[in-house]
Amino acid sequence: MIVIIFGPQGSGKGTQAELIAQKTGMLAFSMGDALRHEVHQKTAIGMQVESIMVKGELVPPQITNDILSKVVNSPAAEKGIIIDGYPRNQEQLEFYSKNFHTDYAFELDLSEEESIKRISTRRVCPKCSHNYNIVSLTPKVEGKCDMCQVDLEQREDDKPAEVKRRLEIYNKNTLPMKEYYEKLGVLHIIDSSGSIEEVNNKIMDVLKGVLKN
Ligand code: AMP
């Protein structure tokens, strides 16, 4: 079972992917988190992509295609996978559609204004990648990750100029791909302006057949 989740920055893809994973037993996978992990670990891939990611630009497709293939075919994805952040442009979609199928695609719809507002207040744990928001999803102890107790950070690419570039890329390259999902008959457009719980209820209404028993 493959679930694709896409939407503009700040629409809650990562948070919703984690909630779906908890309720269904599927694996939540974020391409952005996987790449940030490579950067933190200073791997060869990490060194190659760091400067690209800081600017909010897309990393070369052979890197993301390779990461994606490994995770989809891994034992961790045995019960299914929720993919956030891939495919992100036509080139990736071509690779993806040749090699994998899609059972459900959720577009988390959010206005640009709201997207920028949410991103400016987002904070992330550098260790486990869990997202927080200093207004709507606060940690138990101010500025610290609930799980790792390390200081939360603002992502370099969550600064205003980089967010603007990422939104432009999303509107130009990623959003048009919804036609592909529409033709497959798997597209569900979810208004993500509500609370985390409200958005999740709408998604789980669609996915009720795959709930963990
Ligand atoms: P995200 O966490 O989804 O906002 O992604 C953060 C950054 O990781 C993006 O701005 C890109 O630099 C890189 N990235 C994530 N997913 C992809 C992808 N599918 N293709 C290319 N670059 C990506």
mmCIF file with all atom_site columns, C-alpha atoms in Angstrom, residues 20-207:
data_model
loop_
_atom_site.group_PDB
_atom_site.id
_atom_site.type_symbol
_atom_site.label_atom_id
_atom_site.label_alt_id
_atom_site.label_comp_id
_atom_site.label_asym_id
_atom_site.label_entity_id
_atom_site.label_seq_id
_atom_site.pdbx_PDB_ins_code
_atom_site.Cartn_x
_atom_site.Cartn_y
_atom_site.Cartn_z
_atom_site.occupancy
_atom_site.B_iso_or_equiv
_atom_site.pdbx_formal_charge
_atom_site.auth_seq_id
_atom_site.auth_comp_id
_atom_site.auth_asym_id
_atom_site.auth_atom_id
_atom_site.pdbx_PDB_model_num
ATOM 1   C CA . ILE A 1 20  ? -1.522  7.988  9.744   1.00 0.00 ? 20  ILE A CA 1
ATOM 2   C CA . ALA A 1 21  ? 1.467   5.733  10.495  1.00 0.00 ? 21  ALA A CA 1
ATOM 3   C CA . GLN A 1 22  ? 0.459   5.421  14.171  1.00 0.00 ? 22  GLN A CA 1
ATOM 4   C CA . LYS A 1 23  ? -3.105  4.499  13.235  1.00 0.00 ? 23  LYS A CA 1
ATOM 5   C CA . THR A 1 24  ? -2.393  2.100  10.354  1.00 0.00 ? 24  THR A CA 1
ATOM 6   C CA . GLY A 1 25  ? 0.989   0.545  11.103  1.00 0.00 ? 25  GLY A CA 1
ATOM 7   C CA . MET A 1 26  ? 2.410   1.893  7.846   1.00 0.00 ? 26  MET A CA 1
ATOM 8   C CA . LEU A 1 27  ? 5.812   3.554  7.654   1.00 0.00 ? 27  LEU A CA 1
ATOM 9   C CA . ALA A 1 28  ? 5.925   7.377  7.495   1.00 0.00 ? 28  ALA A CA 1
ATOM 10  C CA . PHE A 1 29  ? 8.691   8.471  5.153   1.00 0.00 ? 29  PHE A CA 1
ATOM 11  C CA . SER A 1 30  ? 9.801   12.050 4.496   1.00 0.00 ? 30  SER A CA 1
ATOM 12  C CA . MET A 1 31  ? 12.307  12.644 1.686   1.00 0.00 ? 31  MET A CA 1
ATOM 13  C CA . GLY A 1 32  ? 13.298  15.960 3.302   1.00 0.00 ? 32  GLY A CA 1
ATOM 14  C CA . ASP A 1 33  ? 14.015  14.225 6.646   1.00 0.00 ? 33  ASP A CA 1
ATOM 15  C CA . ALA A 1 34  ? 15.989  11.464 4.893   1.00 0.00 ? 34  ALA A CA 1
ATOM 16  C CA . LEU A 1 35  ? 18.147  14.079 3.134   1.00 0.00 ? 35  LEU A CA 1
ATOM 17  C CA . ARG A 1 36  ? 18.616  16.130 6.322   1.00 0.00 ? 36  ARG A CA 1
ATOM 18  C CA . HIS A 1 37  ? 19.741  12.933 8.042   1.00 0.00 ? 37  HIS A CA 1
ATOM 19  C CA . GLU A 1 38  ? 22.418  12.467 5.358   1.00 0.00 ? 38  GLU A CA 1
ATOM 20  C CA . VAL A 1 39  ? 23.555  16.067 5.936   1.00 0.00 ? 39  VAL A CA 1
ATOM 21  C CA . HIS A 1 40  ? 23.736  15.626 9.738   1.00 0.00 ? 40  HIS A CA 1
ATOM 22  C CA . GLN A 1 41  ? 25.665  12.374 9.353   1.00 0.00 ? 41  GLN A CA 1
ATOM 23  C CA . LYS A 1 42  ? 28.041  14.100 6.904   1.00 0.00 ? 42  LYS A CA 1
ATOM 24  C CA . THR A 1 43  ? 27.747  11.232 4.416   1.00 0.00 ? 43  THR A CA 1
ATOM 25  C CA . ALA A 1 44  ? 28.929  11.602 0.795   1.00 0.00 ? 44  ALA A CA 1
ATOM 26  C CA . ILE A 1 45  ? 25.320  12.284 -0.235  1.00 0.00 ? 45  ILE A CA 1
ATOM 27  C CA . GLY A 1 46  ? 24.941  14.753 2.647   1.00 0.00 ? 46  GLY A CA 1
ATOM 28  C CA . MET A 1 47  ? 27.998  16.742 1.517   1.00 0.00 ? 47  MET A CA 1
ATOM 29  C CA . GLN A 1 48  ? 26.651  16.810 -2.035  1.00 0.00 ? 48  GLN A CA 1
ATOM 30  C CA . VAL A 1 49  ? 23.162  18.079 -1.136  1.00 0.00 ? 49  VAL A CA 1
ATOM 31  C CA . GLU A 1 50  ? 23.761  20.434 1.801   1.00 0.00 ? 50  GLU A CA 1
ATOM 32  C CA . SER A 1 51  ? 24.323  23.650 -0.172  1.00 0.00 ? 51  SER A CA 1
ATOM 33  C CA . ILE A 1 52  ? 21.378  22.887 -2.474  1.00 0.00 ? 52  ILE A CA 1
ATOM 34  C CA . MET A 1 53  ? 19.000  22.263 0.430   1.00 0.00 ? 53  MET A CA 1
ATOM 35  C CA . VAL A 1 54  ? 19.976  25.414 2.321   1.00 0.00 ? 54  VAL A CA 1
ATOM 36  C CA . LYS A 1 55  ? 18.824  27.433 -0.706  1.00 0.00 ? 55  LYS A CA 1
ATOM 37  C CA . GLY A 1 56  ? 15.501  25.552 -0.835  1.00 0.00 ? 56  GLY A CA 1
ATOM 38  C CA . GLU A 1 57  ? 16.282  24.052 -4.252  1.00 0.00 ? 57  GLU A CA 1
ATOM 39  C CA . LEU A 1 58  ? 15.720  20.458 -5.381  1.00 0.00 ? 58  LEU A CA 1
ATOM 40  C CA . VAL A 1 59  ? 18.551  17.937 -5.134  1.00 0.00 ? 59  VAL A CA 1
ATOM 41  C CA . PRO A 1 60  ? 19.451  15.786 -8.218  1.00 0.00 ? 60  PRO A CA 1
ATOM 42  C CA . PRO A 1 61  ? 16.843  13.127 -9.102  1.00 0.00 ? 61  PRO A CA 1
ATOM 43  C CA . GLN A 1 62  ? 19.219  10.158 -9.105  1.00 0.00 ? 62  GLN A CA 1
ATOM 44  C CA . ILE A 1 63  ? 19.763  10.732 -5.364  1.00 0.00 ? 63  ILE A CA 1
ATOM 45  C CA . THR A 1 64  ? 16.078  10.928 -4.458  1.00 0.00 ? 64  THR A CA 1
ATOM 46  C CA . ASN A 1 65  ? 15.081  8.092  -6.822  1.00 0.00 ? 65  ASN A CA 1
ATOM 47  C CA . ASP A 1 66  ? 17.656  5.845  -5.202  1.00 0.00 ? 66  ASP A CA 1
ATOM 48  C CA . ILE A 1 67  ? 16.642  6.725  -1.624  1.00 0.00 ? 67  ILE A CA 1
ATOM 49  C CA . LEU A 1 68  ? 12.987  6.194  -2.504  1.00 0.00 ? 68  LEU A CA 1
ATOM 50  C CA . SER A 1 69  ? 13.506  2.792  -4.137  1.00 0.00 ? 69  SER A CA 1
ATOM 51  C CA . LYS A 1 70  ? 15.465  1.535  -1.116  1.00 0.00 ? 70  LYS A CA 1
ATOM 52  C CA . VAL A 1 71  ? 12.861  2.592  1.429   1.00 0.00 ? 71  VAL A CA 1
ATOM 53  C CA . VAL A 1 72  ? 9.798   1.362  -0.495  1.00 0.00 ? 72  VAL A CA 1
ATOM 54  C CA . ASN A 1 73  ? 11.416  -2.057 -0.894  1.00 0.00 ? 73  ASN A CA 1
ATOM 55  C CA . SER A 1 74  ? 12.638  -2.243 2.725   1.00 0.00 ? 74  SER A CA 1
ATOM 56  C CA . PRO A 1 75  ? 11.103  -4.535 5.394   1.00 0.00 ? 75  PRO A CA 1
ATOM 57  C CA . ALA A 1 76  ? 10.092  -1.416 7.373   1.00 0.00 ? 76  ALA A CA 1
ATOM 58  C CA . ALA A 1 77  ? 7.571   -0.624 4.629   1.00 0.00 ? 77  ALA A CA 1
ATOM 59  C CA . GLU A 1 78  ? 6.074   -4.114 4.643   1.00 0.00 ? 78  GLU A CA 1
ATOM 60  C CA . LYS A 1 79  ? 2.681   -2.871 5.917   1.00 0.00 ? 79  LYS A CA 1
ATOM 61  C CA . GLY A 1 80  ? 2.711   0.058  3.514   1.00 0.00 ? 80  GLY A CA 1
ATOM 62  C CA . ILE A 1 81  ? 4.309   3.477  3.311   1.00 0.00 ? 81  ILE A CA 1
ATOM 63  C CA . ILE A 1 82  ? 3.171   7.089  3.471   1.00 0.00 ? 82  ILE A CA 1
ATOM 64  C CA . ILE A 1 83  ? 5.461   9.196  1.295   1.00 0.00 ? 83  ILE A CA 1
ATOM 65  C CA . ASP A 1 84  ? 5.924   12.907 1.986   1.00 0.00 ? 84  ASP A CA 1
ATOM 66  C CA . GLY A 1 85  ? 8.062   15.014 -0.375  1.00 0.00 ? 85  GLY A CA 1
ATOM 67  C CA . TYR A 1 86  ? 8.312   12.718 -3.397  1.00 0.00 ? 86  TYR A CA 1
ATOM 68  C CA . PRO A 1 87  ? 7.682   12.741 -6.346  1.00 0.00 ? 87  PRO A CA 1
ATOM 69  C CA . ARG A 1 88  ? 8.227   16.469 -6.545  1.00 0.00 ? 88  ARG A CA 1
ATOM 70  C CA . ASN A 1 89  ? 8.589   17.196 -10.253 1.00 0.00 ? 89  ASN A CA 1
ATOM 71  C CA . GLN A 1 90  ? 7.884   15.659 -13.651 1.00 0.00 ? 90  GLN A CA 1
ATOM 72  C CA . GLU A 1 91  ? 11.222  13.826 -13.828 1.00 0.00 ? 91  GLU A CA 1
ATOM 73  C CA . GLN A 1 92  ? 10.658  12.136 -10.466 1.00 0.00 ? 92  GLN A CA 1
ATOM 74  C CA . LEU A 1 93  ? 7.057   11.357 -11.399 1.00 0.00 ? 93  LEU A CA 1
ATOM 75  C CA . GLU A 1 94  ? 8.205   9.560  -14.545 1.00 0.00 ? 94  GLU A CA 1
ATOM 76  C CA . PHE A 1 95  ? 10.587  7.378  -12.533 1.00 0.00 ? 95  PHE A CA 1
ATOM 77  C CA . TYR A 1 96  ? 7.998   6.820  -9.825  1.00 0.00 ? 96  TYR A CA 1
ATOM 78  C CA . SER A 1 97  ? 5.121   5.886  -12.153 1.00 0.00 ? 97  SER A CA 1
ATOM 79  C CA . LYS A 1 98  ? 7.299   3.391  -14.038 1.00 0.00 ? 98  LYS A CA 1
ATOM 80  C CA . ASN A 1 99  ? 8.375   1.600  -10.868 1.00 0.00 ? 99  ASN A CA 1
ATOM 81  C CA . PHE A 1 100 ? 5.624   2.042  -8.270  1.00 0.00 ? 100 PHE A CA 1
ATOM 82  C CA . HIS A 1 101 ? 1.863   2.343  -7.971  1.00 0.00 ? 101 HIS A CA 1
ATOM 83  C CA . THR A 1 102 ? -0.248  4.739  -5.876  1.00 0.00 ? 102 THR A CA 1
ATOM 84  C CA . ASP A 1 103 ? -3.196  3.630  -3.759  1.00 0.00 ? 103 ASP A CA 1
ATOM 85  C CA . TYR A 1 104 ? -4.116  7.039  -2.314  1.00 0.00 ? 104 TYR A CA 1
ATOM 86  C CA . ALA A 1 105 ? -2.838  10.575 -2.929  1.00 0.00 ? 105 ALA A CA 1
ATOM 87  C CA . PHE A 1 106 ? -3.758  13.336 -0.480  1.00 0.00 ? 106 PHE A CA 1
ATOM 88  C CA . GLU A 1 107 ? -3.295  16.965 -1.404  1.00 0.00 ? 107 GLU A CA 1
ATOM 89  C CA . LEU A 1 108 ? -3.212  19.106 1.738   1.00 0.00 ? 108 LEU A CA 1
ATOM 90  C CA . ASP A 1 109 ? -4.599  22.369 0.451   1.00 0.00 ? 109 ASP A CA 1
ATOM 91  C CA . LEU A 1 110 ? -3.504  25.580 2.188   1.00 0.00 ? 110 LEU A CA 1
ATOM 92  C CA . SER A 1 111 ? -3.328  29.254 1.163   1.00 0.00 ? 111 SER A CA 1
ATOM 93  C CA . GLU A 1 112 ? 0.114   30.760 0.587   1.00 0.00 ? 112 GLU A CA 1
ATOM 94  C CA . GLU A 1 113 ? -0.484  33.300 3.346   1.00 0.00 ? 113 GLU A CA 1
ATOM 95  C CA . GLU A 1 114 ? -1.276  30.598 5.919   1.00 0.00 ? 114 GLU A CA 1
ATOM 96  C CA . SER A 1 115 ? 1.615   28.466 4.697   1.00 0.00 ? 115 SER A CA 1
ATOM 97  C CA . ILE A 1 116 ? 4.160   31.276 5.280   1.00 0.00 ? 116 ILE A CA 1
ATOM 98  C CA . LYS A 1 117 ? 2.611   32.038 8.693   1.00 0.00 ? 117 LYS A CA 1
ATOM 99  C CA . ARG A 1 118 ? 2.898   28.413 9.845   1.00 0.00 ? 118 ARG A CA 1
ATOM 100 C CA . ILE A 1 119 ? 6.447   27.956 8.550   1.00 0.00 ? 119 ILE A CA 1
ATOM 101 C CA . SER A 1 120 ? 7.755   31.038 10.342  1.00 0.00 ? 120 SER A CA 1
ATOM 102 C CA . THR A 1 121 ? 6.691   29.536 13.681  1.00 0.00 ? 121 THR A CA 1
ATOM 103 C CA . ARG A 1 122 ? 7.843   25.964 12.935  1.00 0.00 ? 122 ARG A CA 1
ATOM 104 C CA . ARG A 1 123 ? 10.699  24.479 14.976  1.00 0.00 ? 123 ARG A CA 1
ATOM 105 C CA . VAL A 1 124 ? 12.333  21.094 14.502  1.00 0.00 ? 124 VAL A CA 1
ATOM 106 C CA . CYS A 1 125 ? 14.331  18.671 16.638  1.00 0.00 ? 125 CYS A CA 1
ATOM 107 C CA . PRO A 1 126 ? 17.772  18.313 15.003  1.00 0.00 ? 126 PRO A CA 1
ATOM 108 C CA . LYS A 1 127 ? 18.045  14.780 16.405  1.00 0.00 ? 127 LYS A CA 1
ATOM 109 C CA . CYS A 1 128 ? 14.729  13.025 15.656  1.00 0.00 ? 128 CYS A CA 1
ATOM 110 C CA . SER A 1 129 ? 13.289  15.504 13.070  1.00 0.00 ? 129 SER A CA 1
ATOM 111 C CA . HIS A 1 130 ? 10.002  15.836 14.986  1.00 0.00 ? 130 HIS A CA 1
ATOM 112 C CA . ASN A 1 131 ? 8.229   19.091 14.096  1.00 0.00 ? 131 ASN A CA 1
ATOM 113 C CA . TYR A 1 132 ? 6.808   21.584 16.611  1.00 0.00 ? 132 TYR A CA 1
ATOM 114 C CA . ASN A 1 133 ? 5.156   24.955 16.263  1.00 0.00 ? 133 ASN A CA 1
ATOM 115 C CA . ILE A 1 134 ? 5.707   27.698 18.817  1.00 0.00 ? 134 ILE A CA 1
ATOM 116 C CA . VAL A 1 135 ? 2.053   28.759 18.437  1.00 0.00 ? 135 VAL A CA 1
ATOM 117 C CA . SER A 1 136 ? 0.000   25.643 17.671  1.00 0.00 ? 136 SER A CA 1
ATOM 118 C CA . LEU A 1 137 ? 2.097   22.585 18.558  1.00 0.00 ? 137 LEU A CA 1
ATOM 119 C CA . THR A 1 138 ? 4.244   23.604 21.499  1.00 0.00 ? 138 THR A CA 1
ATOM 120 C CA . PRO A 1 139 ? 6.707   21.228 23.198  1.00 0.00 ? 139 PRO A CA 1
ATOM 121 C CA . LYS A 1 140 ? 6.152   20.324 26.884  1.00 0.00 ? 140 LYS A CA 1
ATOM 122 C CA . VAL A 1 141 ? 9.270   22.309 27.878  1.00 0.00 ? 141 VAL A CA 1
ATOM 123 C CA . GLU A 1 142 ? 9.764   25.523 25.907  1.00 0.00 ? 142 GLU A CA 1
ATOM 124 C CA . GLY A 1 143 ? 12.419  25.166 23.204  1.00 0.00 ? 143 GLY A CA 1
ATOM 125 C CA . LYS A 1 144 ? 13.161  21.444 23.897  1.00 0.00 ? 144 LYS A CA 1
ATOM 126 C CA . CYS A 1 145 ? 12.170  18.276 22.032  1.00 0.00 ? 145 CYS A CA 1
ATOM 127 C CA . ASP A 1 146 ? 9.709   16.173 24.094  1.00 0.00 ? 146 ASP A CA 1
ATOM 128 C CA . MET A 1 147 ? 11.495  12.966 23.126  1.00 0.00 ? 147 MET A CA 1
ATOM 129 C CA . CYS A 1 148 ? 15.195  13.907 22.900  1.00 0.00 ? 148 CYS A CA 1
ATOM 130 C CA . GLN A 1 149 ? 15.306  16.926 25.275  1.00 0.00 ? 149 GLN A CA 1
ATOM 131 C CA . VAL A 1 150 ? 17.678  18.710 22.880  1.00 0.00 ? 150 VAL A CA 1
ATOM 132 C CA . ASP A 1 151 ? 17.245  22.355 21.799  1.00 0.00 ? 151 ASP A CA 1
ATOM 133 C CA . LEU A 1 152 ? 14.772  22.855 18.968  1.00 0.00 ? 152 LEU A CA 1
ATOM 134 C CA . GLU A 1 153 ? 15.996  24.735 15.896  1.00 0.00 ? 153 GLU A CA 1
ATOM 135 C CA . GLN A 1 154 ? 14.570  26.721 13.034  1.00 0.00 ? 154 GLN A CA 1
ATOM 136 C CA . ARG A 1 155 ? 15.479  25.093 9.718   1.00 0.00 ? 155 ARG A CA 1
ATOM 137 C CA . GLU A 1 156 ? 17.746  27.245 7.526   1.00 0.00 ? 156 GLU A CA 1
ATOM 138 C CA . ASP A 1 157 ? 15.311  26.766 4.652   1.00 0.00 ? 157 ASP A CA 1
ATOM 139 C CA . ASP A 1 158 ? 12.381  27.917 6.832   1.00 0.00 ? 158 ASP A CA 1
ATOM 140 C CA . LYS A 1 159 ? 13.692  31.499 6.700   1.00 0.00 ? 159 LYS A CA 1
ATOM 141 C CA . PRO A 1 160 ? 11.464  33.849 4.594   1.00 0.00 ? 160 PRO A CA 1
ATOM 142 C CA . ALA A 1 161 ? 13.475  34.064 1.325   1.00 0.00 ? 161 ALA A CA 1
ATOM 143 C CA . GLU A 1 162 ? 13.982  30.293 1.157   1.00 0.00 ? 162 GLU A CA 1
ATOM 144 C CA . VAL A 1 163 ? 10.336  29.581 2.006   1.00 0.00 ? 163 VAL A CA 1
ATOM 145 C CA . LYS A 1 164 ? 9.284   31.835 -0.872  1.00 0.00 ? 164 LYS A CA 1
ATOM 146 C CA . ARG A 1 165 ? 11.557  29.916 -3.257  1.00 0.00 ? 165 ARG A CA 1
ATOM 147 C CA . ARG A 1 166 ? 10.257  26.552 -2.009  1.00 0.00 ? 166 ARG A CA 1
ATOM 148 C CA . LEU A 1 167 ? 6.643   27.683 -2.486  1.00 0.00 ? 167 LEU A CA 1
ATOM 149 C CA . GLU A 1 168 ? 7.437   28.816 -6.046  1.00 0.00 ? 168 GLU A CA 1
ATOM 150 C CA . ILE A 1 169 ? 8.983   25.416 -6.792  1.00 0.00 ? 169 ILE A CA 1
ATOM 151 C CA . TYR A 1 170 ? 5.960   23.694 -5.263  1.00 0.00 ? 170 TYR A CA 1
ATOM 152 C CA . ASN A 1 171 ? 3.474   25.704 -7.341  1.00 0.00 ? 171 ASN A CA 1
ATOM 153 C CA . LYS A 1 172 ? 5.456   25.272 -10.553 1.00 0.00 ? 172 LYS A CA 1
ATOM 154 C CA . ASN A 1 173 ? 6.652   21.659 -10.290 1.00 0.00 ? 173 ASN A CA 1
ATOM 155 C CA . THR A 1 174 ? 4.727   19.693 -7.687  1.00 0.00 ? 174 THR A CA 1
ATOM 156 C CA . LEU A 1 175 ? 1.183   21.017 -7.827  1.00 0.00 ? 175 LEU A CA 1
ATOM 157 C CA . PRO A 1 176 ? 0.699   20.170 -11.559 1.00 0.00 ? 176 PRO A CA 1
ATOM 158 C CA . MET A 1 177 ? 1.348   16.510 -10.724 1.00 0.00 ? 177 MET A CA 1
ATOM 159 C CA . LYS A 1 178 ? -2.068  16.248 -9.136  1.00 0.00 ? 178 LYS A CA 1
ATOM 160 C CA . GLU A 1 179 ? -3.439  15.685 -12.648 1.00 0.00 ? 179 GLU A CA 1
ATOM 161 C CA . TYR A 1 180 ? -1.613  12.339 -12.655 1.00 0.00 ? 180 TYR A CA 1
ATOM 162 C CA . TYR A 1 181 ? -3.302  11.242 -9.418  1.00 0.00 ? 181 TYR A CA 1
ATOM 163 C CA . GLU A 1 182 ? -6.618  12.570 -10.632 1.00 0.00 ? 182 GLU A CA 1
ATOM 164 C CA . LYS A 1 183 ? -6.416  10.444 -13.781 1.00 0.00 ? 183 LYS A CA 1
ATOM 165 C CA . LEU A 1 184 ? -5.577  7.404  -11.648 1.00 0.00 ? 184 LEU A CA 1
ATOM 166 C CA . GLY A 1 185 ? -8.684  8.130  -9.576  1.00 0.00 ? 185 GLY A CA 1
ATOM 167 C CA . VAL A 1 186 ? -6.726  8.193  -6.291  1.00 0.00 ? 186 VAL A CA 1
ATOM 168 C CA . LEU A 1 187 ? -6.696  11.953 -5.528  1.00 0.00 ? 187 LEU A CA 1
ATOM 169 C CA . HIS A 1 188 ? -8.293  13.310 -2.347  1.00 0.00 ? 188 HIS A CA 1
ATOM 170 C CA . ILE A 1 189 ? -8.106  17.049 -1.739  1.00 0.00 ? 189 ILE A CA 1
ATOM 171 C CA . ILE A 1 190 ? -8.127  17.891 1.984   1.00 0.00 ? 190 ILE A CA 1
ATOM 172 C CA . ASP A 1 191 ? -8.641  21.412 3.321   1.00 0.00 ? 191 ASP A CA 1
ATOM 173 C CA . SER A 1 192 ? -5.764  21.669 5.784   1.00 0.00 ? 192 SER A CA 1
ATOM 174 C CA . SER A 1 193 ? -6.614  25.041 7.293   1.00 0.00 ? 193 SER A CA 1
ATOM 175 C CA . GLY A 1 194 ? -8.209  23.348 10.334  1.00 0.00 ? 194 GLY A CA 1
ATOM 176 C CA . SER A 1 195 ? -6.599  21.823 13.429  1.00 0.00 ? 195 SER A CA 1
ATOM 177 C CA . ILE A 1 196 ? -4.273  18.804 13.207  1.00 0.00 ? 196 ILE A CA 1
ATOM 178 C CA . GLU A 1 197 ? -7.089  16.597 14.525  1.00 0.00 ? 197 GLU A CA 1
ATOM 179 C CA . GLU A 1 198 ? -9.681  17.949 12.095  1.00 0.00 ? 198 GLU A CA 1
ATOM 180 C CA . VAL A 1 199 ? -7.374  17.384 9.129   1.00 0.00 ? 199 VAL A CA 1
ATOM 181 C CA . ASN A 1 200 ? -6.454  13.916 10.351  1.00 0.00 ? 200 ASN A CA 1
ATOM 182 C CA . ASN A 1 201 ? -10.127 12.948 10.788  1.00 0.00 ? 201 ASN A CA 1
ATOM 183 C CA . LYS A 1 202 ? -10.779 13.856 7.156   1.00 0.00 ? 202 LYS A CA 1
ATOM 184 C CA . ILE A 1 203 ? -7.831  11.728 6.003   1.00 0.00 ? 203 ILE A CA 1
ATOM 185 C CA . MET A 1 204 ? -8.749  8.779  8.218   1.00 0.00 ? 204 MET A CA 1
ATOM 186 C CA . ASP A 1 205 ? -12.322 8.890  6.885   1.00 0.00 ? 205 ASP A CA 1
ATOM 187 C CA . VAL A 1 206 ? -10.847 8.026  3.489   1.00 0.00 ? 206 VAL A CA 1
ATOM 188 C CA . LEU A 1 207 ? -8.405  5.474  4.939   1.00 0.00 ? 207 LEU A CA 1
#
